[in-house]
Every structure is written in C-alpha cells, then in structure tokens.
C-alpha cells in the first residue's frame, strides 16, 4: 500500500499539520483506522492533561487500596452447621465448613 503526506486540520487549535506517509504506515501496522484529529503539540498537551503531569504517564498508587472482605452465610453440606465463606456460593457445588473441608482434603490425600 502506498502512502502520501496529507494536510489535516487540528480539532483543538485549528492549525494545519502534516500527517506524514511514515505516520500513516505506522497507523496502518497498528490497525488504526482513523486519522489523527489533533496536531502533535495538541496531542502531547492532551496526554499531559490526561495523565496529570508531564513526567509520568500513569498514576502510581503509593498505598494499596483496601477492600472490605465480604463473607457469605451458608449451611455446611457435610455437617449442616451454619458457617461463612469468602466467596459467593453458586449452588452448583457443595459448600463445607472449615472442619469438614479439611477432613475431606486429608481423606483425599490418603486415598492416592
């Protein structure tokens, strides 16, 4: 495919800019189908504005975001006691309390 330089008009500042053949080829290799609507300086300004500062592209979290742990009330399929589990029981598999789960896991290990 042959590419030729195109003159486009920036959406933000209204100035004309050249969309070079090399840029067009790059866009094509990346699978981009739309031409740029902003000139290089307005694109850079927008990226800076979107990231919050010019020296880093993505925000870096200094402290991890704590999530509240949610437990769900269920009836153990082994002993029938009420217990809580940290996942949403779907009803497709039996749910066990810790004691029954550990008992089943240890019995599976000895049968192999």
N, CA, C and O of each residue as an XYZ file, in Angstrom:
448
protein
N       0.849     -1.178      0.000
C       0.000      0.000      0.000
C       0.891      1.237      0.000
O       1.897      1.282      0.709
N       0.530      2.219     -0.778
C       1.320      3.432     -0.916
C       0.700      4.558     -0.089
O      -0.515      4.758     -0.089
N       1.558      5.277      0.606
C       1.102      6.376      1.438
C       1.724      7.676      0.947
O       2.855      7.683      0.461
N       0.983      8.779      1.075
C       1.484     10.104      0.714
C       1.137     11.066      1.838
O       0.112     10.897      2.498
N       1.971     12.071      2.066
C       1.714     13.065      3.099
C       0.346     13.719      2.877
O      -0.046     13.997      1.744
N      -0.382     13.961      3.993
C      -1.686     14.619      3.946
C      -1.656     15.827      4.872
O      -0.989     15.807      5.907
N      -2.374     16.868      4.501
C      -2.533     18.025      5.365
C      -3.883     17.901      6.063
O      -4.924     17.819      5.412
N      -3.853     17.887      7.406
C      -5.065     17.785      8.209
C      -5.197     19.035      9.072
O      -4.218     19.754      9.276
N      -6.386     19.297      9.575
C      -6.639     20.444     10.439
C      -6.891     19.954     11.858
O      -7.692     19.044     12.072
N      -6.209     20.556     12.826
C      -6.322     20.162     14.236
C      -7.696     20.541     14.787
O      -8.185     21.647     14.555
N      -8.300     19.629     15.503
C      -9.603     19.847     16.116
C      -9.525     20.907     17.220
O     -10.466     21.679     17.403
N      -8.415     20.946     17.952
C      -8.306     21.851     19.101
C      -7.867     23.261     18.715
O      -8.537     24.235     19.061
N      -6.761     23.374     18.011
C      -6.207     24.708     17.730
C      -6.564     25.233     16.351
O      -6.385     26.424     16.095
N      -7.061     24.394     15.456
C      -7.461     24.825     14.127
C      -6.317     24.986     13.134
O      -6.546     25.379     11.990
N      -5.104     24.693     13.548
C      -3.935     24.826     12.663
C      -3.814     23.590     11.770
O      -4.231     22.495     12.147
N      -3.244     23.779     10.596
C      -2.963     22.657      9.691
C      -1.689     21.946     10.140
O      -0.746     22.578     10.617
N      -1.676     20.624      9.981
C      -0.475     19.842     10.262
C      -0.361     18.733      9.237
O      -1.345     18.348      8.606
N       0.857     18.221      9.078
C       1.134     17.184      8.084
C       1.035     15.805      8.742
O       1.694     15.539      9.748
N       0.218     14.948      8.172
C       0.135     13.537      8.555
C       1.018     12.804      7.560
O       0.593     12.494      6.447
N       2.259     12.530      7.971
C       3.269     12.026      7.038
C       2.971     10.599      6.584
O       2.200      9.870      7.208
N       3.607     10.230      5.481
C       3.462      8.873      4.956
C       3.957      7.850      5.976
O       3.368      6.780      6.123
N       5.040      8.181      6.680
C       5.560      7.275      7.712
C       4.584      7.089      8.858
O       4.410      5.976      9.353
N       3.939      8.183      9.288
C       2.929      8.079     10.343
C       1.743      7.252      9.868
O       1.188      6.458     10.628
N       1.359      7.438      8.619
C       0.247      6.667      8.067
C       0.576      5.183      8.041
O      -0.268      4.345      8.360
N       1.799      4.866      7.663
C       2.222      3.467      7.641
C       2.225      2.890      9.051
O       1.789      1.757      9.256
N       2.711      3.658     10.024
C       2.694      3.227     11.419
C       1.265      2.965     11.883
O       0.990      1.933     12.496
N       0.347      3.902     11.592
C      -1.060      3.727     11.966
C      -1.621      2.447     11.352
O      -2.349      1.703     12.010
N      -1.283      2.195     10.092
C      -1.785      1.006      9.403
C      -1.264     -0.272     10.051
O      -2.017     -1.235     10.197
N       0.027     -0.299     10.446
C       0.584     -1.508     11.068
C      -0.026     -1.766     12.436
O      -0.111     -2.915     12.867
N      -0.452     -0.709     13.126
C      -1.095     -0.860     14.435
C      -2.584     -1.161     14.318
O      -3.243     -1.460     15.314
N      -3.110     -1.082     13.103
C      -4.520     -1.375     12.891
C      -5.436     -0.196     13.145
O      -6.652     -0.368     13.230
N      -4.871      1.010     13.270
C      -5.689      2.205     13.487
C      -6.373      2.570     12.174
O      -5.729      2.619     11.126
N      -7.666      2.824     12.233
C      -8.393      3.153     11.009
C      -8.697      4.640     10.904
O      -8.946      5.129      9.802
N      -8.684      5.373     12.003
C      -8.970      6.805     11.977
C      -7.682      7.610     11.897
O      -6.662      7.245     12.482
N      -7.751      8.698     11.170
C      -6.619      9.615     11.102
C      -6.590     10.446     12.384
O      -7.619     10.587     13.045
N      -5.432     10.999     12.749
C      -5.384     11.845     13.945
C      -6.217     13.105     13.741
O      -6.294     13.633     12.631
N      -6.838     13.582     14.812
C      -7.650     14.794     14.722
C      -6.978     15.976     15.409
O      -7.472     17.102     15.346
N      -5.840     15.714     16.071
C      -5.092     16.771     16.748
C      -3.665     16.814     16.207
O      -3.100     15.790     15.822
N      -3.095     18.019     16.186
C      -1.704     18.179     15.777
C      -0.800     17.591     16.866
O      -1.261     17.389     17.989
N       0.461     17.314     16.570
C       1.348     16.716     17.559
C       1.437     17.502     18.868
O       1.481     16.889     19.935
N       1.465     18.841     18.823
C       1.577     19.602     20.069
C       0.288     19.520     20.889
O       0.350     19.450     22.116
N      -0.873     19.529     20.241
C      -2.137     19.385     20.977
C      -2.301     17.960     21.511
O      -2.863     17.768     22.589
N      -1.813     16.953     20.761
C      -1.831     15.576     21.254
C      -0.994     15.449     22.515
O      -1.413     14.824     23.489
N       0.203     16.053     22.491
C       1.082     15.993     23.656
C       0.450     16.717     24.838
O       0.515     16.228     25.966
N      -0.160     17.876     24.598
C      -0.814     18.620     25.673
C      -1.975     17.824     26.264
O      -2.181     17.827     27.478
N      -2.725     17.150     25.412
C      -3.854     16.345     25.896
C      -3.374     15.165     26.722
O      -3.959     14.859     27.761
N      -2.313     14.497     26.274
C      -1.759     13.379     27.044
C      -1.282     13.849     28.402
O      -1.505     13.180     29.412
N      -0.621     15.007     28.429
C      -0.146     15.558     29.690
C      -1.313     15.872     30.604
O      -1.274     15.568     31.796
N      -2.346     16.478     30.052
C      -3.526     16.816     30.832
C      -4.203     15.557     31.372
O      -4.641     15.536     32.522
N      -4.290     14.520     30.562
C      -4.956     13.285     30.967
C      -4.170     12.534     32.037
O      -4.769     11.887     32.896
N      -2.859     12.606     32.000
C      -2.057     11.867     32.972
C      -1.838     12.656     34.251
O      -1.457     12.069     35.263
N      -2.060     13.938     34.245
C      -1.918     14.730     35.456
C      -0.580     15.416     35.591
O      -0.472     16.407     36.312
N       0.439     14.922     34.922
C       1.742     15.580     34.945
C       2.517     15.172     33.706
O       2.190     14.179     33.056
N       3.545     15.944     33.384
C       4.280     15.672     32.158
C       5.350     14.600     32.320
O       5.819     14.054     31.322
N       5.752     14.282     33.563
C       6.865     13.349     33.718
C       6.439     11.916     33.997
O       7.298     11.040     34.094
N       5.150     11.645     34.129
C       4.725     10.255     34.271
C       3.433     10.039     33.510
O       2.571     10.916     33.456
N       3.316      8.889     32.939
C       2.175      8.621     32.068
C       0.964      8.103     32.818
O      -0.168      8.452     32.483
N       1.182      7.282     33.819
C       0.063      6.702     34.551
C       0.237      6.968     36.031
O       1.360      6.988     36.536
N      -0.870      7.174     36.728
C      -0.754      7.422     38.162
C      -0.218      6.190     38.886
O      -0.579      5.059     38.560
N       0.629      6.418     39.851
C       1.209      5.348     40.646
C       0.604      5.431     42.037
O       0.683      6.469     42.694
N       0.002      4.344     42.482
C      -0.593      4.323     43.810
C       0.499      4.008     44.825
O       1.212      3.012     44.695
N       0.624      4.859     45.832
C       1.653      4.632     46.840
C       1.176      3.691     47.929
O       1.985      3.006     48.554
N      -0.121      3.648     48.162
C      -0.657      2.726     49.150
C      -1.693      1.844     48.470
O      -2.462      2.320     47.635
N      -1.717      0.565     48.819
C      -2.699     -0.310     48.193
C      -4.111      0.064     48.637
O      -4.326      0.519     49.760
N      -5.047     -0.132     47.751
C      -6.435      0.157     48.051
C      -6.992     -1.017     48.839
O      -6.997     -2.151     48.358
N      -7.459     -0.746     50.044
C      -8.002     -1.805     50.896
C      -9.443     -2.085     50.498
O     -10.254     -1.168     50.367
N      -9.747     -3.343     50.310
C     -11.113     -3.747     50.006
C     -11.699     -4.424     51.221
O     -11.028     -5.184     51.918
N     -12.943     -4.138     51.458
C     -13.622     -4.772     52.581
C     -13.919     -6.220     52.216
O     -14.461     -6.503     51.148
N     -13.563     -7.116     53.100
C     -13.805     -8.533     52.846
C     -15.261     -8.856     53.147
O     -15.785     -8.490     54.199
N     -15.899     -9.535     52.225
C     -17.300     -9.890     52.378
C     -17.397    -11.389     52.563
O     -16.835    -12.151     51.777
N     -18.107    -11.821     53.598
C     -18.351    -13.238     53.841
C     -19.824    -13.530     53.634
O     -20.677    -12.675     53.869
N     -20.114    -14.739     53.194
C     -21.484    -15.141     52.912
C     -21.889    -16.272     53.845
O     -21.120    -17.207     54.070
N     -23.093    -16.184     54.384
C     -23.632    -17.171     55.310
C     -24.140    -18.368     54.517
O     -24.940    -18.210     53.595
N     -23.670    -19.584     54.879
C     -24.099    -20.810     54.206
C     -24.290    -21.914     55.228
O     -23.871    -21.792     56.379
N     -24.925    -22.990     54.796
C     -25.064    -24.194     55.613
C     -24.098    -25.234     55.063
O     -24.103    -25.519     53.866
N     -23.276    -25.798     55.926
C     -22.277    -26.782     55.526
C     -22.962    -28.018     54.958
O     -23.909    -28.529     55.556
N     -22.498    -28.500     53.818
C     -23.058    -29.683     53.174
C     -22.645    -30.962     53.888
O     -23.249    -32.014     53.675
N     -21.608    -30.879     54.742
C     -21.139    -32.066     55.453
C     -21.822    -32.278     56.791
O     -22.321    -33.370     57.065
N     -21.853    -31.238     57.640
C     -22.375    -31.397     58.990
C     -23.661    -30.609     59.241
O     -24.308    -30.817     60.267
N     -24.041    -29.726     58.348
C     -25.291    -28.979     58.491
C     -25.201    -27.736     59.353
O     -26.212    -27.068     59.570
N     -24.021    -27.409     59.849
C     -23.873    -26.211     60.678
C     -23.802    -24.958     59.812
O     -23.396    -25.008     58.650
N     -24.210    -23.820     60.411
C     -24.085    -22.540     59.728
C     -22.623    -22.105     59.773
O     -21.956    -22.247     60.797
N     -22.133    -21.575     58.657
C     -20.762    -21.090     58.571
C     -20.707    -19.950     57.563
O     -21.692    -19.675     56.878
N     -19.563    -19.290     57.471
C     -19.393    -18.222     56.488
C     -18.254    -18.584     55.551
O     -17.293    -19.247     55.940
N     -18.381    -18.134     54.310
C     -17.345    -18.370     53.298
C     -17.033    -17.055     52.592
O     -17.917    -16.210     52.460
N     -15.772    -16.859     52.126
C     -15.384    -15.595     51.490
C     -15.680    -15.535     49.988
O     -15.089    -14.720     49.281
N     -16.578    -16.378     49.496
C     -16.931    -16.380     48.078
C     -18.440    -16.523     47.952
O     -19.114    -16.950     48.889
N     -18.956    -16.165     46.799
C     -20.393    -16.265     46.560
C     -20.726    -17.710     46.228
O     -20.275    -18.221     45.203
N     -21.510    -18.384     47.075
C     -21.887    -19.758     46.752
C     -22.862    -19.763     45.580
O     -23.893    -19.092     45.623
N     -22.538    -20.515     44.542
C     -23.350    -20.533     43.318
C     -24.467    -21.574     43.372
O     -25.433    -21.491     42.613
N     -24.335    -22.548     44.263
C     -25.342    -23.590     44.348
C     -25.063    -24.773     43.444
O     -25.819    -25.744     43.443
N     -23.981    -24.707     42.671
C     -23.655    -25.806     41.761
C     -22.734    -26.833     42.400
O     -22.625    -27.956     41.905
N     -22.071    -26.467     43.491
C     -21.162    -27.369     44.200
C     -21.460    -27.280     45.692
O     -21.915    -26.241     46.172
N     -21.209    -28.356     46.425
C     -21.433    -28.296     47.872
C     -20.421    -27.367     48.537
O     -19.279    -27.249     48.094
N     -20.866    -26.708     49.611
C     -20.006    -25.806     50.371
C     -19.857    -26.391     51.768
O     -20.838    -26.798     52.390
N     -18.602    -26.429     52.261
C     -18.308    -27.047     53.535
C     -17.735    -26.036     54.518
O     -17.140    -25.036     54.117
N     -17.918    -26.304     55.805
C     -17.264    -25.502     56.836
C     -15.774    -25.875     56.837
O     -15.372    -26.824     56.164
N     -14.973    -25.144     57.579
C     -13.528    -25.397     57.580
C     -13.186    -26.805     58.059
O     -12.328    -27.466     57.474
N     -13.847    -27.265     59.111
C     -13.547    -28.588     59.662
C     -13.867    -29.690     58.646
O     -13.050    -30.587     58.433
N     -15.044    -29.632     58.020
C     -15.418    -30.656     57.034
C     -14.537    -30.574     55.793
O     -14.168    -31.602     55.226
N     -14.199    -29.357     55.367
C     -13.334    -29.189     54.205
C     -11.967    -29.807     54.468
O     -11.444    -30.533     53.622
N     -11.383    -29.527     55.634
C     -10.074    -30.095     55.984
C     -10.152    -31.609     56.102
O      -9.223    -32.303     55.688
N     -11.235    -32.135     56.654
C     -11.410    -33.580     56.787
C     -11.477    -34.219     55.396
O     -10.857    -35.257     55.166
N     -12.229    -33.606     54.459
C     -12.330    -34.156     53.104
C     -10.989    -34.080     52.374
O     -10.612    -35.003     51.652
N     -10.275    -32.970     52.569
C      -8.992    -32.825     51.888
C      -7.993    -33.850     52.402
O      -7.262    -34.439     51.606
N      -7.939    -34.080     53.697
C      -6.986    -35.056     54.241
C      -7.358    -36.468     53.826
O      -6.470    -37.293     53.616
N      -8.668    -36.776     53.698
C      -9.058    -38.121     53.261
C      -8.740    -38.327     51.777
O      -8.459    -39.453     51.366
N      -8.777    -37.275     50.974
C      -8.419    -37.400     49.551
C      -6.926    -37.638     49.390
O      -6.512    -38.366     48.488
N      -6.127    -37.047     50.234
C      -4.680    -37.223     50.139
C      -4.282    -38.651     50.462
O      -3.351    -39.179     49.853
N      -4.956    -39.285     51.398
C      -4.568    -40.634     51.814
C      -5.070    -41.690     50.826
O      -4.558    -42.810     50.822
N      -6.050    -41.363     49.998
C      -6.576    -42.362     49.063
C      -5.714    -42.504     47.814
O      -5.897    -43.470     47.072
N      -4.801    -41.608     47.551
C      -3.979    -41.684     46.346
C      -2.862    -42.607     46.506
O      -2.072    -42.786     45.579
